[in-house]
Short mmCIF file of C-alpha atoms and ligand atoms in Angstrom, two decimals:
data_model
loop_
_atom_site.label_atom_id
_atom_site.label_comp_id
_atom_site.label_asym_id
_atom_site.label_seq_id
_atom_site.Cartn_x
_atom_site.Cartn_y
_atom_site.Cartn_z
CA UNK O 1 -111.23 145.52 -66.25
CA UNK O 2 -109.47 143.20 -63.82
CA UNK O 3 -105.91 142.19 -64.95
CA UNK O 4 -104.07 139.11 -63.50
CA UNK O 5 -100.41 139.56 -63.50
CA UNK O 6 -98.33 136.37 -63.36
CA UNK O 7 -94.59 135.73 -62.70
CA UNK O 8 -94.02 132.03 -63.31
CA UNK O 9 -90.88 130.44 -62.17
CA UNK O 10 -89.91 126.71 -62.52
CA UNK O 11 -91.25 125.85 -59.20
CA UNK O 12 -93.17 128.95 -58.17
CA UNK O 13 -95.93 131.26 -59.45
CA UNK O 14 -96.53 134.70 -58.18
CA UNK O 15 -99.76 136.60 -58.93
CA UNK O 16 -101.46 140.03 -58.46
CA UNK O 17 -104.95 140.92 -59.46
CA UNK O 18 -105.49 144.49 -60.40
CA UNK O 19 -108.65 146.52 -60.84
CA UNK O 20 -107.56 148.84 -63.68
CA UNK O 21 -110.19 151.29 -62.96
CA UNK O 22 -108.49 152.23 -59.72
CA UNK O 23 -105.17 150.42 -60.25
CA UNK O 24 -105.83 148.89 -56.94
CA UNK O 25 -104.38 145.47 -56.15
CA UNK O 26 -107.46 143.37 -55.22
CA UNK O 27 -105.42 140.34 -54.23
CA UNK O 28 -101.96 139.00 -54.48
CA UNK O 29 -100.06 135.65 -53.52
CA UNK O 30 -97.75 133.01 -54.65
CA UNK O 31 -97.60 129.29 -55.12
CA UNK O 32 -94.33 127.70 -54.05
CA UNK O 33 -92.82 124.21 -54.37
CA UNK O 34 -94.72 123.32 -57.50
CA UNK O 35 -93.84 119.67 -58.47
CA UNK O 36 -92.54 119.02 -54.97
CA UNK O 37 -94.06 117.58 -51.87
CA UNK O 38 -96.52 119.76 -50.05
CA UNK O 39 -96.84 122.78 -52.32
CA UNK O 40 -97.92 126.01 -50.55
CA UNK O 41 -100.35 128.66 -51.74
CA UNK O 42 -100.28 132.00 -49.93
CA UNK O 43 -102.93 134.51 -50.70
CA UNK O 44 -103.39 138.08 -49.45
CA UNK O 45 -106.22 140.54 -49.57
CA UNK O 46 -105.65 143.95 -47.96
CA UNK O 47 -107.00 144.26 -44.56
CA UNK O 48 -107.42 140.47 -44.17
CA UNK O 49 -105.19 137.79 -42.53
CA UNK O 50 -103.05 135.94 -45.02
CA UNK O 51 -104.40 132.52 -46.17
CA UNK O 52 -101.93 129.54 -46.46
CA UNK O 53 -103.05 126.35 -48.06
CA UNK O 54 -100.86 123.28 -48.35
CA UNK O 55 -101.64 120.69 -50.99
CA UNK O 56 -99.97 118.74 -53.72
CA UNK O 57 -99.58 120.84 -56.90
CA UNK O 58 -97.73 118.93 -59.45
CA UNK O 59 -97.64 121.36 -62.32
CA UNK O 60 -98.46 124.96 -63.31
CA UNK O 61 -101.88 124.22 -64.77
CA UNK O 62 -103.05 123.08 -61.31
CA UNK O 63 -101.32 125.96 -59.77
CA UNK O 64 -103.16 128.53 -61.87
CA UNK O 65 -106.42 126.62 -61.22
CA UNK O 66 -105.74 126.81 -57.50
CA UNK O 67 -105.03 130.57 -57.80
CA UNK O 68 -108.36 131.11 -59.61
CA UNK O 69 -110.18 129.01 -57.00
CA UNK O 70 -108.73 131.13 -54.40
CA UNK O 71 -109.70 134.43 -56.22
CA UNK O 72 -113.30 133.15 -56.42
CA UNK O 73 -113.32 131.54 -53.01
CA UNK O 74 -116.48 132.08 -50.92
CA UNK O 75 -114.51 133.58 -47.97
CA UNK O 76 -111.12 134.51 -49.09
CA UNK O 77 -111.91 135.50 -52.70
CA UNK O 78 -112.41 138.91 -54.24
CA UNK O 79 -114.30 137.78 -57.45
CA UNK O 80 -117.80 136.25 -57.83
CA UNK O 81 -116.57 134.01 -60.86
CA UNK O 82 -113.58 133.56 -63.00
CA UNK O 83 -115.19 135.51 -65.85
CA UNK O 84 -114.09 138.67 -63.93
CA UNK O 85 -110.45 137.95 -64.78
CA UNK O 86 -110.48 139.78 -68.14
CA UNK O 87 -106.86 139.75 -69.23
CA UNK O 88 -103.59 138.22 -68.01
CA UNK O 89 -100.04 139.73 -68.20
CA UNK O 90 -96.95 137.65 -67.91
CA UNK O 91 -93.42 138.74 -66.93
CA UNK O 92 -90.92 137.24 -69.31
CA UNK O 93 -87.22 137.59 -68.53
CA UNK O 94 -85.80 137.34 -71.86
CA UNK O 95 -87.24 138.91 -75.16
CA UNK O 96 -83.87 138.69 -77.03
CA UNK O 97 -83.73 140.99 -80.05
CA UNK O 98 -87.20 139.95 -81.09
CA UNK O 99 -89.30 142.11 -78.59
CA UNK O 100 -88.68 145.72 -78.04
CA UNK O 101 -92.03 146.17 -76.46
CA UNK O 102 -94.87 144.20 -74.72
CA UNK O 103 -97.32 142.24 -76.92
CA UNK O 104 -100.50 140.25 -76.98
CA UNK O 105 -99.87 136.47 -77.05
CA UNK O 106 -100.66 134.59 -80.13
CA UNK O 107 -99.25 131.51 -81.88
CA UNK O 108 -96.33 133.48 -83.36
CA UNK O 109 -95.40 135.12 -80.20
CA UNK O 110 -95.33 131.74 -78.35
CA UNK O 111 -93.02 130.35 -81.02
CA UNK O 112 -90.66 133.34 -80.80
CA UNK O 113 -90.61 133.05 -77.12
CA UNK O 114 -89.71 129.35 -77.39
CA UNK O 115 -86.91 130.26 -79.76
CA UNK O 116 -85.44 132.30 -76.91
CA UNK O 117 -85.28 129.39 -74.44
CA UNK O 118 -81.53 129.05 -74.95
CA UNK O 119 -80.86 132.57 -73.98
CA UNK O 120 -82.55 132.23 -70.61
CA UNK O 121 -82.87 128.45 -70.00
CA UNK O 122 -83.87 128.95 -66.38
CA UNK O 123 -86.52 131.41 -66.97
CA UNK O 124 -88.23 131.39 -70.32
CA UNK O 125 -89.33 127.70 -70.33
CA UNK O 126 -90.88 128.34 -66.85
CA UNK O 127 -92.74 131.50 -68.20
CA UNK O 128 -94.00 129.44 -70.97
CA UNK O 129 -95.43 126.87 -68.67
CA UNK O 130 -97.23 129.86 -66.92
CA UNK O 131 -98.75 130.84 -70.39
CA UNK O 132 -99.88 127.48 -71.28
CA UNK O 133 -101.32 127.04 -67.71
CA UNK O 134 -103.38 130.21 -68.17
CA UNK O 135 -104.54 129.12 -71.60
CA UNK O 136 -105.75 125.88 -70.26
CA UNK O 137 -107.72 127.35 -67.51
CA UNK O 138 -108.90 130.58 -69.28
CA UNK O 139 -108.91 129.77 -72.97
CA UNK O 140 -110.85 132.82 -74.04
CA UNK O 141 -109.02 135.48 -72.00
CA UNK O 142 -106.45 137.63 -73.77
CA UNK O 143 -102.83 137.38 -72.42
CA UNK O 144 -99.96 139.63 -72.85
CA UNK O 145 -96.15 139.32 -72.32
CA UNK O 146 -93.90 141.95 -70.85
CA UNK O 147 -90.21 141.45 -71.20
CA UNK O 148 -87.43 142.48 -68.80
CA UNK O 149 -85.16 143.10 -71.73
CA UNK O 150 -87.41 145.16 -73.95
CA UNK O 151 -86.79 148.54 -72.41
CA UNK O 152 -83.05 148.19 -73.24
CA UNK O 153 -83.51 147.40 -76.95
CA UNK O 154 -82.84 151.12 -77.60
CA UNK O 155 -79.16 150.68 -76.55
CA UNK O 156 -76.78 151.66 -79.33
CA UNK O 157 -74.35 149.03 -80.74
CA UNK O 158 -71.53 150.59 -78.86
CA UNK O 159 -73.31 149.69 -75.63
CA UNK O 160 -74.59 146.30 -76.53
CA UNK O 161 -71.76 144.58 -78.50
CA UNK O 162 -69.08 142.63 -76.82
CA UNK O 163 -65.64 143.07 -78.45
CA UNK O 164 -65.42 139.35 -79.44
CA UNK O 165 -65.75 137.74 -82.85
CA UNK O 166 -68.77 139.05 -84.59
CA UNK O 167 -69.67 135.47 -85.60
CA UNK O 168 -70.77 134.86 -82.13
CA UNK O 169 -73.28 137.62 -82.24
CA UNK O 170 -74.54 136.59 -85.64
CA UNK O 171 -74.76 132.93 -85.06
CA UNK O 172 -75.75 132.90 -81.39
CA UNK O 173 -76.99 136.39 -80.49
CA UNK O 174 -74.30 136.89 -77.99
CA UNK O 175 -74.57 140.63 -77.03
CA UNK O 176 -75.77 142.55 -74.08
CA UNK O 177 -79.45 142.71 -73.40
CA UNK O 178 -79.91 144.08 -69.93
CA UNK O 179 -82.54 143.16 -67.43
CA UNK O 180 -84.90 144.94 -64.89
CA UNK O 181 -86.20 146.83 -67.84
CA UNK O 182 -89.72 147.04 -66.59
CA UNK O 183 -88.47 148.51 -63.37
CA UNK O 184 -86.06 151.06 -64.89
CA UNK O 185 -88.82 152.04 -67.34
CA UNK O 186 -91.38 152.53 -64.61
CA UNK O 187 -89.15 154.43 -62.07
CA UNK O 188 -87.69 156.78 -64.76
CA UNK O 189 -91.30 157.77 -65.75
CA UNK O 190 -92.25 158.19 -62.12
CA UNK O 191 -89.20 160.42 -61.56
CA UNK O 192 -90.06 162.68 -64.42
CA UNK O 193 -93.70 163.03 -63.16
CA UNK O 194 -92.37 163.69 -59.67
CA UNK O 195 -89.91 166.34 -60.89
CA UNK O 196 -92.51 167.79 -63.38
CA UNK O 197 -89.82 167.67 -66.04
CA UNK O 198 -90.18 165.88 -69.40
CA UNK O 199 -88.31 162.68 -69.76
CA UNK O 200 -86.95 163.74 -73.09
CA UNK O 201 -84.91 166.39 -71.33
CA UNK O 202 -83.43 164.26 -68.51
CA UNK O 203 -80.23 162.22 -68.14
CA UNK O 204 -81.01 159.65 -65.48
CA UNK O 205 -78.93 157.09 -63.83
CA UNK O 206 -81.28 154.42 -62.37
CA UNK O 207 -79.99 152.01 -59.69
CA UNK O 208 -82.17 149.02 -59.26
CA UNK O 209 -80.62 147.55 -56.22
CA UNK O 210 -82.26 144.33 -54.87
CA UNK O 211 -81.19 140.78 -54.74
CA UNK O 212 -80.31 141.31 -58.28
CA UNK O 213 -78.88 144.63 -59.14
CA UNK O 214 -78.37 146.81 -62.15
CA UNK O 215 -77.73 150.37 -63.02
CA UNK O 216 -79.08 151.96 -66.19
CA UNK O 217 -78.17 155.15 -68.10
CA UNK O 218 -81.47 156.59 -69.31
CA UNK O 219 -81.04 159.40 -71.90
CA UNK O 220 -84.25 161.10 -72.88
CA UNK O 221 -86.49 158.36 -71.60
CA UNK O 222 -84.55 155.61 -73.43
CA UNK O 223 -82.03 153.05 -72.17
CA UNK O 224 -78.66 154.15 -73.45
CA UNK O 225 -76.58 151.54 -71.53
CA UNK O 226 -77.13 149.13 -68.62
CA UNK O 227 -74.86 147.19 -66.44
CA UNK O 228 -76.35 143.58 -66.88
CA UNK O 229 -75.38 141.86 -70.08
CA UNK O 230 -76.27 138.89 -71.97
CA UNK O 231 -77.37 137.36 -68.64
CA UNK O 232 -78.06 139.04 -65.34
CA UNK O 233 -74.61 138.11 -64.08
CA UNK O 234 -72.75 141.05 -65.62
CA UNK O 235 -72.26 144.45 -63.77
CA UNK O 236 -72.80 145.23 -60.20
CA UNK O 237 -71.92 142.97 -57.23
CA UNK O 238 -75.14 141.43 -56.07
CA UNK O 239 -76.53 139.31 -53.28
CA UNK O 240 -75.24 136.01 -54.75
CA UNK O 241 -73.80 137.05 -58.12
CA UNK O 242 -70.25 138.09 -58.80
CA UNK O 243 -70.99 140.94 -61.35
CA UNK O 244 -68.14 141.98 -63.53
CA UNK O 245 -64.96 139.87 -63.50
CA UNK O 246 -62.12 138.93 -65.75
CA UNK O 247 -63.62 136.29 -68.02
CA UNK O 248 -60.19 134.51 -68.10
CA UNK O 249 -61.04 133.64 -64.34
CA UNK O 250 -63.61 131.12 -65.55
CA UNK O 251 -61.34 128.69 -67.41
CA UNK O 252 -58.64 129.20 -64.92
CA UNK O 253 -60.74 128.35 -61.91
CA UNK O 254 -62.38 125.48 -63.74
CA UNK O 255 -58.98 124.07 -64.42
CA UNK O 256 -57.54 124.62 -60.94
CA UNK O 257 -60.65 123.48 -59.00
CA UNK O 258 -61.75 120.86 -61.55
CA UNK O 259 -65.16 122.45 -61.92
CA UNK O 260 -67.83 121.54 -64.53
CA UNK O 261 -69.76 124.09 -66.58
CA UNK O 262 -72.80 123.84 -64.19
CA UNK O 263 -70.51 124.19 -61.09
CA UNK O 264 -68.88 127.21 -62.28
CA UNK O 265 -72.21 128.85 -63.38
CA UNK O 266 -73.54 127.97 -60.02
CA UNK O 267 -70.47 129.36 -58.20
CA UNK O 268 -70.77 132.82 -60.10
CA UNK O 269 -74.55 133.07 -59.83
CA UNK O 270 -75.25 131.53 -56.44
CA UNK O 271 -72.21 131.55 -54.31
CA UNK O 272 -70.60 135.00 -55.19
CA UNK O 273 -71.41 138.53 -54.40
CA UNK O 274 -72.28 139.65 -50.84
CA UNK O 275 -72.57 136.12 -49.47
CA UNK O 276 -69.09 135.12 -50.73
CA UNK O 277 -67.28 138.29 -49.36
CA UNK O 278 -69.15 138.60 -46.10
CA UNK O 279 -69.34 134.86 -45.43
CA UNK O 280 -72.60 135.73 -43.59
CA UNK O 281 -75.50 136.49 -45.91
CA UNK O 282 -76.73 137.57 -49.25
CA UNK O 283 -79.20 139.84 -47.56
CA UNK O 284 -78.03 143.45 -47.30
CA UNK O 285 -79.76 143.94 -43.79
CA UNK O 286 -77.73 141.21 -42.23
CA UNK O 287 -74.59 142.30 -43.78
CA UNK O 288 -75.05 145.84 -42.51
CA UNK O 289 -76.00 144.52 -39.09
CA UNK O 290 -72.74 142.35 -39.04
CA UNK O 291 -70.74 145.33 -40.16
CA UNK O 292 -72.14 147.55 -37.32
CA UNK O 293 -71.19 144.84 -34.91
CA UNK O 294 -67.63 144.98 -36.08
CA UNK O 295 -67.37 142.19 -38.61
CA UNK O 296 -64.39 142.93 -41.01
CA UNK O 297 -65.57 140.69 -43.97
CA UNK O 298 -69.06 142.28 -43.83
CA UNK O 299 -67.54 145.74 -43.94
CA UNK O 300 -65.42 144.65 -46.95
CA UNK O 301 -68.46 143.23 -48.60
CA UNK O 302 -70.55 146.41 -48.05
CA UNK O 303 -67.69 148.67 -49.26
CA UNK O 304 -67.11 146.63 -52.47
CA UNK O 305 -70.80 146.61 -53.15
CA UNK O 306 -71.06 150.46 -52.70
CA UNK O 307 -67.79 151.11 -54.68
CA UNK O 308 -69.08 149.23 -57.75
CA UNK O 309 -72.53 151.11 -57.75
CA UNK O 310 -70.40 154.38 -57.55
CA UNK O 311 -68.19 153.35 -60.41
CA UNK O 312 -71.26 152.58 -62.58
CA UNK O 313 -72.92 155.97 -61.78
CA UNK O 314 -69.56 157.77 -62.62
CA UNK O 315 -69.32 155.74 -65.91
CA UNK O 316 -72.90 156.41 -66.88
CA UNK O 317 -72.60 160.16 -66.11
CA UNK O 318 -69.60 160.05 -68.52
CA UNK O 319 -71.44 158.04 -71.18
CA UNK O 320 -74.32 160.61 -71.26
CA UNK O 321 -71.92 163.56 -70.77
CA UNK O 322 -73.98 164.44 -67.67
CA UNK O 323 -76.41 163.43 -65.19
CA UNK O 324 -79.55 165.22 -63.95
CA UNK O 325 -81.10 162.49 -61.87
CA UNK O 326 -79.62 159.75 -59.82
CA UNK O 327 -82.48 157.38 -58.56
CA UNK O 328 -82.53 154.42 -56.23
CA UNK O 329 -85.09 151.61 -56.31
CA UNK O 330 -85.80 148.10 -55.36
CA UNK O 331 -85.33 146.25 -51.86
CA UNK O 332 -81.94 147.62 -51.02
CA UNK O 333 -82.15 150.94 -52.94
CA UNK O 334 -85.60 151.85 -51.37
CA UNK O 335 -84.84 150.82 -47.93
CA UNK O 336 -81.20 151.23 -47.05
CA UNK O 337 -80.41 154.81 -46.22
CA UNK O 338 -76.91 153.62 -45.14
CA UNK O 339 -76.10 152.34 -48.71
CA UNK O 340 -77.55 155.38 -50.41
CA UNK O 341 -75.41 157.63 -48.12
CA UNK O 342 -72.32 155.67 -48.81
CA UNK O 343 -72.81 155.73 -52.62
CA UNK O 344 -73.49 159.42 -52.60
CA UNK O 345 -70.61 160.36 -50.29
CA UNK O 346 -68.09 159.65 -53.03
CA UNK O 347 -69.85 161.46 -55.79
CA UNK O 348 -69.71 165.09 -54.65
CA UNK O 349 -67.48 165.82 -57.67
CA UNK O 350 -70.73 165.36 -59.80
CA UNK O 351 -72.44 168.02 -57.70
CA UNK O 352 -74.45 165.48 -55.72
CA UNK O 353 -75.35 166.66 -52.28
CA UNK O 354 -77.35 164.26 -49.94
CA UNK O 355 -79.74 165.70 -47.44
CA UNK O 356 -79.28 163.30 -44.48
CA UNK O 357 -82.53 164.01 -42.86
CA UNK O 358 -84.51 163.52 -46.14
CA UNK O 359 -82.39 160.30 -46.83
CA UNK O 360 -83.63 158.92 -43.43
CA UNK O 361 -87.35 159.45 -44.11
CA UNK O 362 -89.43 156.28 -45.12
CA UNK O 363 -92.24 156.48 -47.48
CA UNK O 364 -93.95 154.47 -50.22
CA UNK O 365 -93.81 157.38 -52.62
CA UNK O 366 -91.13 158.98 -54.80
CA UNK O 367 -89.20 161.43 -52.79
CA UNK O 368 -86.20 163.64 -53.09
CA UNK O 369 -83.20 163.00 -50.84
CA UNK O 370 -80.81 165.62 -52.18
CA UNK O 371 -80.41 169.02 -50.83
CA UNK O 372 -81.91 172.17 -52.51
CA UNK O 373 -78.34 173.13 -53.76
CA UNK O 374 -77.51 169.68 -55.25
CA UNK O 375 -76.75 169.94 -58.96
CA UNK O 376 -78.14 166.51 -59.40
CA UNK O 377 -81.59 165.40 -58.14
CA UNK O 378 -81.16 162.27 -55.95
CA UNK O 379 -84.49 160.38 -55.62
CA UNK O 380 -85.79 157.33 -54.10
CA UNK O 381 -88.59 155.87 -56.38
CA UNK O 382 -90.46 152.64 -55.18
CA UNK O 383 -90.54 150.38 -58.14
CA UNK O 384 -93.66 148.38 -59.11
CA UNK O 385 -93.00 146.08 -62.03
CA UNK O 386 -96.45 144.45 -61.56
CA UNK O 387 -98.28 147.60 -62.05
CA UNK O 388 -96.44 148.33 -65.25
CA UNK O 389 -97.25 144.77 -66.51
CA UNK O 390 -100.88 145.27 -65.66
CA UNK O 391 -100.86 148.67 -67.44
CA UNK O 392 -99.22 147.44 -70.54
CA UNK O 393 -101.61 144.41 -70.66
CA UNK O 394 -104.68 146.72 -70.15
CA UNK O 395 -103.53 148.99 -72.90
CA UNK O 396 -102.83 146.20 -75.46
CA UNK O 397 -106.20 144.60 -74.74
CA UNK O 398 -108.16 147.85 -74.99
CA UNK O 399 -106.33 148.86 -78.27
CA UNK O 400 -107.07 145.35 -79.84
CA UNK O 401 -110.76 145.66 -78.75
CA UNK O 402 -111.01 149.05 -80.30
CA UNK O 403 -109.39 147.83 -83.49
CA UNK O 404 -111.84 144.93 -83.58
CA UNK O 405 -114.74 147.40 -83.10
CA UNK O 406 -113.62 149.66 -85.90
CA UNK O 407 -113.46 146.83 -88.39
P1 ADP J 1 -85.49 140.92 -55.86
O1 ADP J 1 -84.32 141.12 -56.74
O2 ADP J 1 -85.68 139.54 -55.44
O3 ADP J 1 -86.83 141.54 -56.45
P2 ADP J 1 -86.04 142.95 -53.93
O4 ADP J 1 -85.97 144.17 -54.78
O5 ADP J 1 -87.30 142.53 -53.32
O6 ADP J 1 -85.23 141.74 -54.65
O7 ADP J 1 -84.91 143.17 -52.74
C1 ADP J 1 -84.74 142.22 -51.83
C2 ADP J 1 -83.42 142.64 -50.95
O8 ADP J 1 -83.76 143.84 -50.34
C3 ADP J 1 -83.25 141.65 -49.78
O9 ADP J 1 -82.36 140.75 -50.06
C4 ADP J 1 -82.68 142.56 -48.67
O10 ADP J 1 -81.37 142.37 -48.71
C5 ADP J 1 -82.95 143.96 -49.29
N1 ADP J 1 -83.46 144.79 -48.22
C6 ADP J 1 -84.82 144.93 -47.81
N2 ADP J 1 -85.00 145.77 -46.77
C7 ADP J 1 -83.71 146.32 -46.51
C8 ADP J 1 -83.23 147.28 -45.59
N3 ADP J 1 -84.01 147.93 -44.82
N4 ADP J 1 -81.87 147.46 -45.65
C9 ADP J 1 -81.13 146.84 -46.52
N5 ADP J 1 -81.53 145.95 -47.44
C10 ADP J 1 -82.80 145.69 -47.35
#
C-alpha cells in the first residue's frame, strides 16, 4: 500500500509518499507560497535531481492536484496513476483533549477538529484545508489524522493543570497539552528497540531540539510530563521562541511598549529565543559559529539554551524518580555534538558520562554516545515523524478493511 503523508500549513504543503511494504520514501517534496505570486513546487525522488516548478497556486486543492500530477508525471513521477495513492495521513498540531490517538477521518472527526481551531488558530485551520483539498482530489481514498498532542494525553493532572482558576480549564480548556508527540513517541520506541529493553521498564527523558524544542519525561512508554504547554511557546528556549518566562512580563511589556496582543504574541514566538539573545540568528549552526569566532552575545545565547535543557532534564529525572535513558533528536539534537556535550557536562551527578569519540560520530541510525560505565544511556535517535504518520495511517486503514471484511 502507498501512503501519502501531508503536512499542510497556511501557505505551504509538505508531502512524502511511502511504500508501506518496504517503508521506503518513493518521493517527497513541498509546495510553498500557496496563495501568493509564483508558488513553488519542489519534488524529490532519491537518486534523481530535484525538480522545481514555479506556477500560480491559489489554494490547497490546486496544490494537492499539482502534487498528484507530479507523482504521476511521465518523467519525474513514481506512480502510473493516482489510484496508486491508497491512503493519506495528515499531521495535525492540536488534538485538544478529544484525541488521544490517531483516527480515520469521517464527518465527526472533521467537526471535532474544527472545534479545536481556537486552540491552534495558526495550524488547525490550515490542516483542515489540506484534508478538504485531498478529499476534493481523491474522494474515495481513506484519510487519517495524527496529532502532535495525542501522545501527551497520558499526562497526569499534576502535570497538565495550570495553577489558575479552574473555570479557565472547564470553560476554555486552558491546560497543558504538549507537542512534538509523534516525535517523542517514535524516538522512545526506537530507543527501546535499540537498547533491547522493554519500554515499560524505562524512564526516558527525550529532548527534541529543532527550531521548536521540547523535553518529555516518558515513564514506561507513556508521556508523564512535557515542557511545551497549551501552546508550543512554553518550556525550553528555542530558535525564535522565548520558552518559560514570568507571565507578568506580558502585561508589563505591553503597557511599557504599547504593544497590541498580536505584537506581543509575535514578539514571544518570532523574535525571542536564540535570535533575540545572540542578535545573529535563530539557527544554532550560525550561533555556534559566531560563538567560536568570539561573539559574546552568541556565547550567552548558547549557554542559556543549554542551561535550560539541562534544567528540564534534571527536573524530569526528579519527576520520574530516576532516569535510564537521555535521548537527543531533531535538527539540533541529532547534529550538534557541541550542544550534546555541553548539556551532558553538567549532568554528571546523575551518572551521565559522555563518550566524546562516540558523540562525534555522525550516522542516520540510533546510536549510544555514553561510555560503557555511564549509569544513564545517552542516545542520539534520528526522528521520523512522517514515517510514524504513515504507519498509523496504514494500520488504521488495514484494521478498517479487515473489520469491513469480517462483517
Ligand atoms: P523543525 O523544528 O523546523 O522541524 P528541525 O528539527 O529540522 O526543525 O531542526 C532545524 C534546526 O536544526 C535548524 O534551525 C538548525 O539550527 C539546526 N541544525 C541543523 N544542523 C545543525 C548542526 N550541524 N549544528 C547545529 N544545529 C543544526
